[in-house]
Amino acid sequence: NIANLCKDTINKYIKFKQNELLNLIQECNGYINNTNEDTFDFLANLLTNADAQKFEIISYCILKYYYIDKTCNIEIDGQKQSSKLHLHKMGRTNANDGGIDFILQPLGWIFQATTKDQYAKFFDDINKFNKYPITFVIQSKKEKSEIKKALCPSAITIFSYFQYCSFFRDIDVFVAVFLQCLCEIVLRFFFSVD
């Protein structure tokens, strides 16, 4: 019966992923009483070599820690107030469901974590959110400036097929709209890792 085979395969996969995440928890426990420098080295190594699931988890933890004591000032109808920033994890980790990874409230900033520096994915995510600004958290060996420099030519290549559509007039304007939606690239969280 194929149902039994499916069930057994899924159970093996769950056990494998569970063991992998339990090992990550044990590794993190080992750094609870260590110095910040040791923890920094551990996280830098983990981020550089992590699979997509671990990268998303550790990215969230670092960003959550970074914003934990930050505030912003908001004025609504002339009323000023200070508000703490809260980073929220959206959806399931590594669900590949096309949803938002993290959102920073009350600012509404969207963060997408990815282990791929494939430019088509960036533009697909920007388009998916109807050209709402996004900050990408990227696992890459490339420098941030190198990625940003390659974005415009990549965008022109990716969107060049639109020039044959009757509604499309100017590829440079189209590309500029997409590039304006790229808020920031957080690259390896500024860890200096070889």
PDB file of C-alpha atoms in Angstrom:
ATOM      1  CA  ASN A   1       0.000   0.000   0.000  1.00  0.00           C
ATOM      2  CA  ILE A   2       1.489   3.330  -1.089  1.00  0.00           C
ATOM      3  CA  ALA A   3      -0.111   5.149   1.861  1.00  0.00           C
ATOM      4  CA  ASN A   4       2.110   3.206   4.276  1.00  0.00           C
ATOM      5  CA  LEU A   5       5.194   4.026   2.202  1.00  0.00           C
ATOM      6  CA  CYS A   6       4.248   7.734   2.218  1.00  0.00           C
ATOM      7  CA  LYS A   7       3.656   7.692   5.971  1.00  0.00           C
ATOM      8  CA  ASP A   8       6.979   5.948   6.656  1.00  0.00           C
ATOM      9  CA  THR A   9       8.885   8.345   4.386  1.00  0.00           C
ATOM     10  CA  ILE A  10       7.305  11.408   6.013  1.00  0.00           C
ATOM     11  CA  ASN A  11       8.048  10.056   9.503  1.00  0.00           C
ATOM     12  CA  LYS A  12      11.700   9.485   8.548  1.00  0.00           C
ATOM     13  CA  TYR A  13      11.931  13.028   7.173  1.00  0.00           C
ATOM     14  CA  ILE A  14      10.350  14.482  10.341  1.00  0.00           C
ATOM     15  CA  LYS A  15      12.803  12.529  12.508  1.00  0.00           C
ATOM     16  CA  PHE A  16      15.731  13.720  10.388  1.00  0.00           C
ATOM     17  CA  LYS A  17      14.677  17.402  10.571  1.00  0.00           C
ATOM     18  CA  GLN A  18      13.864  17.104  14.269  1.00  0.00           C
ATOM     19  CA  ASN A  19      17.326  15.680  15.032  1.00  0.00           C
ATOM     20  CA  GLU A  20      18.963  18.393  12.944  1.00  0.00           C
ATOM     21  CA  LEU A  21      17.139  21.162  14.839  1.00  0.00           C
ATOM     22  CA  LEU A  22      17.770  19.513  18.219  1.00  0.00           C
ATOM     23  CA  ASN A  23      21.493  19.497  17.362  1.00  0.00           C
ATOM     24  CA  LEU A  24      21.272  23.215  16.569  1.00  0.00           C
ATOM     25  CA  ILE A  25      19.605  23.847  19.941  1.00  0.00           C
ATOM     26  CA  GLN A  26      22.370  21.891  21.701  1.00  0.00           C
ATOM     27  CA  GLU A  27      25.008  23.905  19.838  1.00  0.00           C
ATOM     28  CA  CYS A  28      23.324  27.158  20.892  1.00  0.00           C
ATOM     29  CA  ASN A  29      23.113  25.939  24.504  1.00  0.00           C
ATOM     30  CA  GLY A  30      26.867  25.494  24.431  1.00  0.00           C
ATOM     31  CA  TYR A  31      27.300  29.241  23.840  1.00  0.00           C
ATOM     32  CA  ILE A  32      24.923  30.584  26.487  1.00  0.00           C
ATOM     33  CA  ASN A  33      27.708  31.223  29.012  1.00  0.00           C
ATOM     34  CA  ASN A  34      30.427  32.063  26.472  1.00  0.00           C
ATOM     35  CA  THR A  35      31.798  35.472  25.610  1.00  0.00           C
ATOM     36  CA  ASN A  36      30.182  37.606  22.947  1.00  0.00           C
ATOM     37  CA  GLU A  37      33.238  37.067  20.740  1.00  0.00           C
ATOM     38  CA  ASP A  38      32.871  33.267  20.886  1.00  0.00           C
ATOM     39  CA  THR A  39      29.150  33.559  20.200  1.00  0.00           C
ATOM     40  CA  PHE A  40      29.848  35.955  17.337  1.00  0.00           C
ATOM     41  CA  ASP A  41      32.276  33.467  15.751  1.00  0.00           C
ATOM     42  CA  PHE A  42      29.772  30.633  16.203  1.00  0.00           C
ATOM     43  CA  LEU A  43      26.958  32.607  14.554  1.00  0.00           C
ATOM     44  CA  ALA A  44      29.204  33.867  11.750  1.00  0.00           C
ATOM     45  CA  ASN A  45      30.207  30.310  10.932  1.00  0.00           C
ATOM     46  CA  LEU A  46      26.638  29.100  11.220  1.00  0.00           C
ATOM     47  CA  LEU A  47      25.305  31.845   8.929  1.00  0.00           C
ATOM     48  CA  THR A  48      27.983  31.290   6.327  1.00  0.00           C
ATOM     49  CA  ASN A  49      27.474  27.536   6.135  1.00  0.00           C
ATOM     50  CA  ALA A  50      23.814  27.131   7.107  1.00  0.00           C
ATOM     51  CA  ASP A  51      21.116  25.576   4.984  1.00  0.00           C
ATOM     52  CA  ALA A  52      18.085  27.747   4.187  1.00  0.00           C
ATOM     53  CA  GLN A  53      16.108  26.708   7.267  1.00  0.00           C
ATOM     54  CA  LYS A  54      18.921  27.399   9.739  1.00  0.00           C
ATOM     55  CA  PHE A  55      19.835  30.626   7.953  1.00  0.00           C
ATOM     56  CA  GLU A  56      16.262  31.906   8.304  1.00  0.00           C
ATOM     57  CA  ILE A  57      16.118  30.950  11.997  1.00  0.00           C
ATOM     58  CA  ILE A  58      19.467  32.533  12.877  1.00  0.00           C
ATOM     59  CA  SER A  59      18.702  35.615  10.732  1.00  0.00           C
ATOM     60  CA  TYR A  60      15.476  36.099  12.642  1.00  0.00           C
ATOM     61  CA  CYS A  61      17.229  35.735  15.999  1.00  0.00           C
ATOM     62  CA  ILE A  62      19.927  38.260  15.113  1.00  0.00           C
ATOM     63  CA  LEU A  63      17.462  40.809  13.730  1.00  0.00           C
ATOM     64  CA  LYS A  64      15.122  40.297  16.701  1.00  0.00           C
ATOM     65  CA  TYR A  65      18.051  40.900  19.070  1.00  0.00           C
ATOM     66  CA  TYR A  66      19.151  43.962  17.075  1.00  0.00           C
ATOM     67  CA  TYR A  67      15.705  45.608  17.232  1.00  0.00           C
ATOM     68  CA  ILE A  68      14.787  44.495  20.769  1.00  0.00           C
ATOM     69  CA  ASP A  69      15.681  47.792  22.442  1.00  0.00           C
ATOM     70  CA  LYS A  70      14.987  50.116  19.514  1.00  0.00           C
ATOM     71  CA  THR A  71      12.083  52.552  19.405  1.00  0.00           C
ATOM     72  CA  CYS A  72      10.562  54.811  16.800  1.00  0.00           C
ATOM     73  CA  ASN A  73       8.547  57.998  17.085  1.00  0.00           C
ATOM     74  CA  ILE A  74       5.162  58.058  15.426  1.00  0.00           C
ATOM     75  CA  GLU A  75       2.838  60.995  14.910  1.00  0.00           C
ATOM     76  CA  ILE A  76      -0.818  60.350  14.099  1.00  0.00           C
ATOM     77  CA  ASP A  77      -3.265  63.250  13.912  1.00  0.00           C
ATOM     78  CA  GLY A  78      -0.811  65.499  15.735  1.00  0.00           C
ATOM     79  CA  GLN A  79      -0.361  63.016  18.588  1.00  0.00           C
ATOM     80  CA  LYS A  80       3.264  61.988  19.060  1.00  0.00           C
ATOM     81  CA  GLN A  81       4.171  58.733  20.705  1.00  0.00           C
ATOM     82  CA  SER A  82       7.207  56.531  21.075  1.00  0.00           C
ATOM     83  CA  SER A  83       6.754  52.903  20.169  1.00  0.00           C
ATOM     84  CA  LYS A  84       9.011  49.878  20.653  1.00  0.00           C
ATOM     85  CA  LEU A  85       9.963  47.985  17.542  1.00  0.00           C
ATOM     86  CA  HIS A  86       8.910  44.332  17.374  1.00  0.00           C
ATOM     87  CA  LEU A  87      10.151  41.860  14.777  1.00  0.00           C
ATOM     88  CA  HIS A  88       7.569  39.188  13.973  1.00  0.00           C
ATOM     89  CA  LYS A  89       8.201  35.867  12.263  1.00  0.00           C
ATOM     90  CA  MET A  90       5.570  35.287   9.629  1.00  0.00           C
ATOM     91  CA  GLY A  91       4.524  31.859   8.405  1.00  0.00           C
ATOM     92  CA  ARG A  92       6.521  28.707   8.836  1.00  0.00           C
ATOM     93  CA  THR A  93      10.284  28.471   8.611  1.00  0.00           C
ATOM     94  CA  ASN A  94      11.461  27.371   5.192  1.00  0.00           C
ATOM     95  CA  ALA A  95       7.909  26.646   4.110  1.00  0.00           C
ATOM     96  CA  ASN A  96       8.673  28.056   0.666  1.00  0.00           C
ATOM     97  CA  ASP A  97       5.106  29.303   0.676  1.00  0.00           C
ATOM     98  CA  GLY A  98       5.916  32.613  -0.983  1.00  0.00           C
ATOM     99  CA  GLY A  99       5.024  34.592   2.113  1.00  0.00           C
ATOM    100  CA  ILE A 100       6.802  37.243   4.125  1.00  0.00           C
ATOM    101  CA  ASP A 101       9.618  35.966   6.354  1.00  0.00           C
ATOM    102  CA  PHE A 102       9.727  38.767   8.974  1.00  0.00           C
ATOM    103  CA  ILE A 103       7.914  42.047   9.498  1.00  0.00           C
ATOM    104  CA  LEU A 104       9.004  44.907  11.763  1.00  0.00           C
ATOM    105  CA  GLN A 105       6.120  46.601  13.556  1.00  0.00           C
ATOM    106  CA  PRO A 106       4.957  49.343  13.776  1.00  0.00           C
ATOM    107  CA  LEU A 107       6.992  50.392  10.715  1.00  0.00           C
ATOM    108  CA  GLY A 108       5.747  47.599   8.473  1.00  0.00           C
ATOM    109  CA  TRP A 109       9.210  46.818   7.127  1.00  0.00           C
ATOM    110  CA  ILE A 110       9.371  43.503   5.306  1.00  0.00           C
ATOM    111  CA  PHE A 111      12.428  41.249   5.484  1.00  0.00           C
ATOM    112  CA  GLN A 112      13.028  38.320   3.144  1.00  0.00           C
ATOM    113  CA  ALA A 113      15.781  35.851   4.116  1.00  0.00           C
ATOM    114  CA  THR A 114      17.394  33.905   1.317  1.00  0.00           C
ATOM    115  CA  THR A 115      20.416  31.716   0.775  1.00  0.00           C
ATOM    116  CA  LYS A 116      20.393  32.600  -2.923  1.00  0.00           C
ATOM    117  CA  ASP A 117      21.708  35.776  -4.471  1.00  0.00           C
ATOM    118  CA  GLN A 118      19.667  35.179  -7.608  1.00  0.00           C
ATOM    119  CA  TYR A 119      18.390  38.495  -8.856  1.00  0.00           C
ATOM    120  CA  ALA A 120      15.258  37.045 -10.447  1.00  0.00           C
ATOM    121  CA  LYS A 121      14.137  35.948  -6.954  1.00  0.00           C
ATOM    122  CA  PHE A 122      14.532  39.503  -5.616  1.00  0.00           C
ATOM    123  CA  PHE A 123      12.372  40.947  -8.378  1.00  0.00           C
ATOM    124  CA  ASP A 124       9.853  38.140  -8.039  1.00  0.00           C
ATOM    125  CA  ASP A 125       9.517  38.912  -4.295  1.00  0.00           C
ATOM    126  CA  ILE A 126       9.185  42.649  -4.973  1.00  0.00           C
ATOM    127  CA  ASN A 127       6.514  41.979  -7.582  1.00  0.00           C
ATOM    128  CA  LYS A 128       4.752  39.519  -5.271  1.00  0.00           C
ATOM    129  CA  PHE A 129       4.301  42.291  -2.696  1.00  0.00           C
ATOM    130  CA  ASN A 130       3.023  44.705  -5.338  1.00  0.00           C
ATOM    131  CA  LYS A 131       6.265  46.692  -5.350  1.00  0.00           C
ATOM    132  CA  TYR A 132       6.253  47.286  -1.584  1.00  0.00           C
ATOM    133  CA  PRO A 133       9.782  47.976  -0.260  1.00  0.00           C
ATOM    134  CA  ILE A 134      11.644  44.903   0.985  1.00  0.00           C
ATOM    135  CA  THR A 135      14.912  44.367   2.833  1.00  0.00           C
ATOM    136  CA  PHE A 136      16.710  41.217   1.728  1.00  0.00           C
ATOM    137  CA  VAL A 137      18.789  39.208   4.197  1.00  0.00           C
ATOM    138  CA  ILE A 138      21.157  37.295   1.942  1.00  0.00           C
ATOM    139  CA  GLN A 139      23.592  34.492   2.598  1.00  0.00           C
ATOM    140  CA  SER A 140      26.348  35.223   0.111  1.00  0.00           C
ATOM    141  CA  LYS A 141      30.104  35.314  -0.227  1.00  0.00           C
ATOM    142  CA  LYS A 142      29.749  38.424  -2.408  1.00  0.00           C
ATOM    143  CA  GLU A 143      30.098  41.921  -1.029  1.00  0.00           C
ATOM    144  CA  LYS A 144      26.977  44.030  -0.703  1.00  0.00           C
ATOM    145  CA  SER A 145      28.298  46.561  -3.238  1.00  0.00           C
ATOM    146  CA  GLU A 146      28.928  43.756  -5.755  1.00  0.00           C
ATOM    147  CA  ILE A 147      25.334  42.520  -5.448  1.00  0.00           C
ATOM    148  CA  LYS A 148      23.897  46.034  -5.732  1.00  0.00           C
ATOM    149  CA  LYS A 149      26.096  46.795  -8.767  1.00  0.00           C
ATOM    150  CA  ALA A 150      24.824  43.690 -10.579  1.00  0.00           C
ATOM    151  CA  LEU A 151      21.146  44.390  -9.841  1.00  0.00           C
ATOM    152  CA  CYS A 152      20.468  46.983 -12.561  1.00  0.00           C
ATOM    153  CA  PRO A 153      21.944  45.024 -15.507  1.00  0.00           C
ATOM    154  CA  SER A 154      20.225  41.885 -14.182  1.00  0.00           C
ATOM    155  CA  ALA A 155      16.911  43.709 -13.946  1.00  0.00           C
ATOM    156  CA  ILE A 156      17.241  44.951 -17.516  1.00  0.00           C
ATOM    157  CA  THR A 157      17.952  41.393 -18.691  1.00  0.00           C
ATOM    158  CA  ILE A 158      15.129  39.895 -16.627  1.00  0.00           C
ATOM    159  CA  PHE A 159      12.553  42.472 -17.710  1.00  0.00           C
ATOM    160  CA  SER A 160      13.687  42.875 -21.315  1.00  0.00           C
ATOM    161  CA  TYR A 161      10.926  40.589 -22.572  1.00  0.00           C
ATOM    162  CA  PHE A 162       8.393  43.271 -21.557  1.00  0.00           C
ATOM    163  CA  GLN A 163       9.636  45.602 -24.273  1.00  0.00           C
ATOM    164  CA  TYR A 164       7.627  43.572 -26.775  1.00  0.00           C
ATOM    165  CA  CYS A 165       4.362  44.094 -24.865  1.00  0.00           C
ATOM    166  CA  SER A 166       2.083  46.883 -26.082  1.00  0.00           C
ATOM    167  CA  PHE A 167       1.580  48.301 -22.556  1.00  0.00           C
ATOM    168  CA  PHE A 168       5.300  48.553 -21.923  1.00  0.00           C
ATOM    169  CA  ARG A 169       7.048  51.767 -22.925  1.00  0.00           C
ATOM    170  CA  ASP A 170      10.332  52.313 -21.088  1.00  0.00           C
ATOM    171  CA  ILE A 171      12.384  49.512 -19.540  1.00  0.00           C
ATOM    172  CA  ASP A 172      14.538  51.997 -17.580  1.00  0.00           C
ATOM    173  CA  VAL A 173      11.460  53.358 -15.786  1.00  0.00           C
ATOM    174  CA  PHE A 174      10.213  49.839 -15.089  1.00  0.00           C
ATOM    175  CA  VAL A 175      13.599  48.762 -13.672  1.00  0.00           C
ATOM    176  CA  ALA A 176      13.864  51.954 -11.595  1.00  0.00           C
ATOM    177  CA  VAL A 177      10.504  51.206  -9.942  1.00  0.00           C
ATOM    178  CA  PHE A 178      11.717  47.753  -8.933  1.00  0.00           C
ATOM    179  CA  LEU A 179      15.092  48.983  -7.717  1.00  0.00           C
ATOM    180  CA  GLN A 180      13.394  51.634  -5.547  1.00  0.00           C
ATOM    181  CA  CYS A 181      11.594  48.790  -3.764  1.00  0.00           C
ATOM    182  CA  LEU A 182      14.896  47.275  -2.692  1.00  0.00           C
ATOM    183  CA  CYS A 183      15.340  48.931   0.691  1.00  0.00           C
ATOM    184  CA  GLU A 184      18.522  47.310   1.809  1.00  0.00           C
ATOM    185  CA  ILE A 185      20.604  44.218   1.504  1.00  0.00           C
ATOM    186  CA  VAL A 186      21.680  42.811   4.838  1.00  0.00           C
ATOM    187  CA  LEU A 187      24.599  40.668   3.873  1.00  0.00           C
ATOM    188  CA  ARG A 188      25.919  38.112   6.312  1.00  0.00           C
ATOM    189  CA  PHE A 189      24.951  40.627   9.018  1.00  0.00           C
ATOM    190  CA  PHE A 190      28.236  42.433   8.439  1.00  0.00           C
ATOM    191  CA  PHE A 191      30.196  39.464   9.773  1.00  0.00           C
ATOM    192  CA  SER A 192      33.693  39.504   8.379  1.00  0.00           C
ATOM    193  CA  VAL A 193      33.960  35.846   7.484  1.00  0.00           C
ATOM    194  CA  ASP A 194      36.498  34.510   4.975  1.00  0.00           C
TER     195      ASP A 194
END
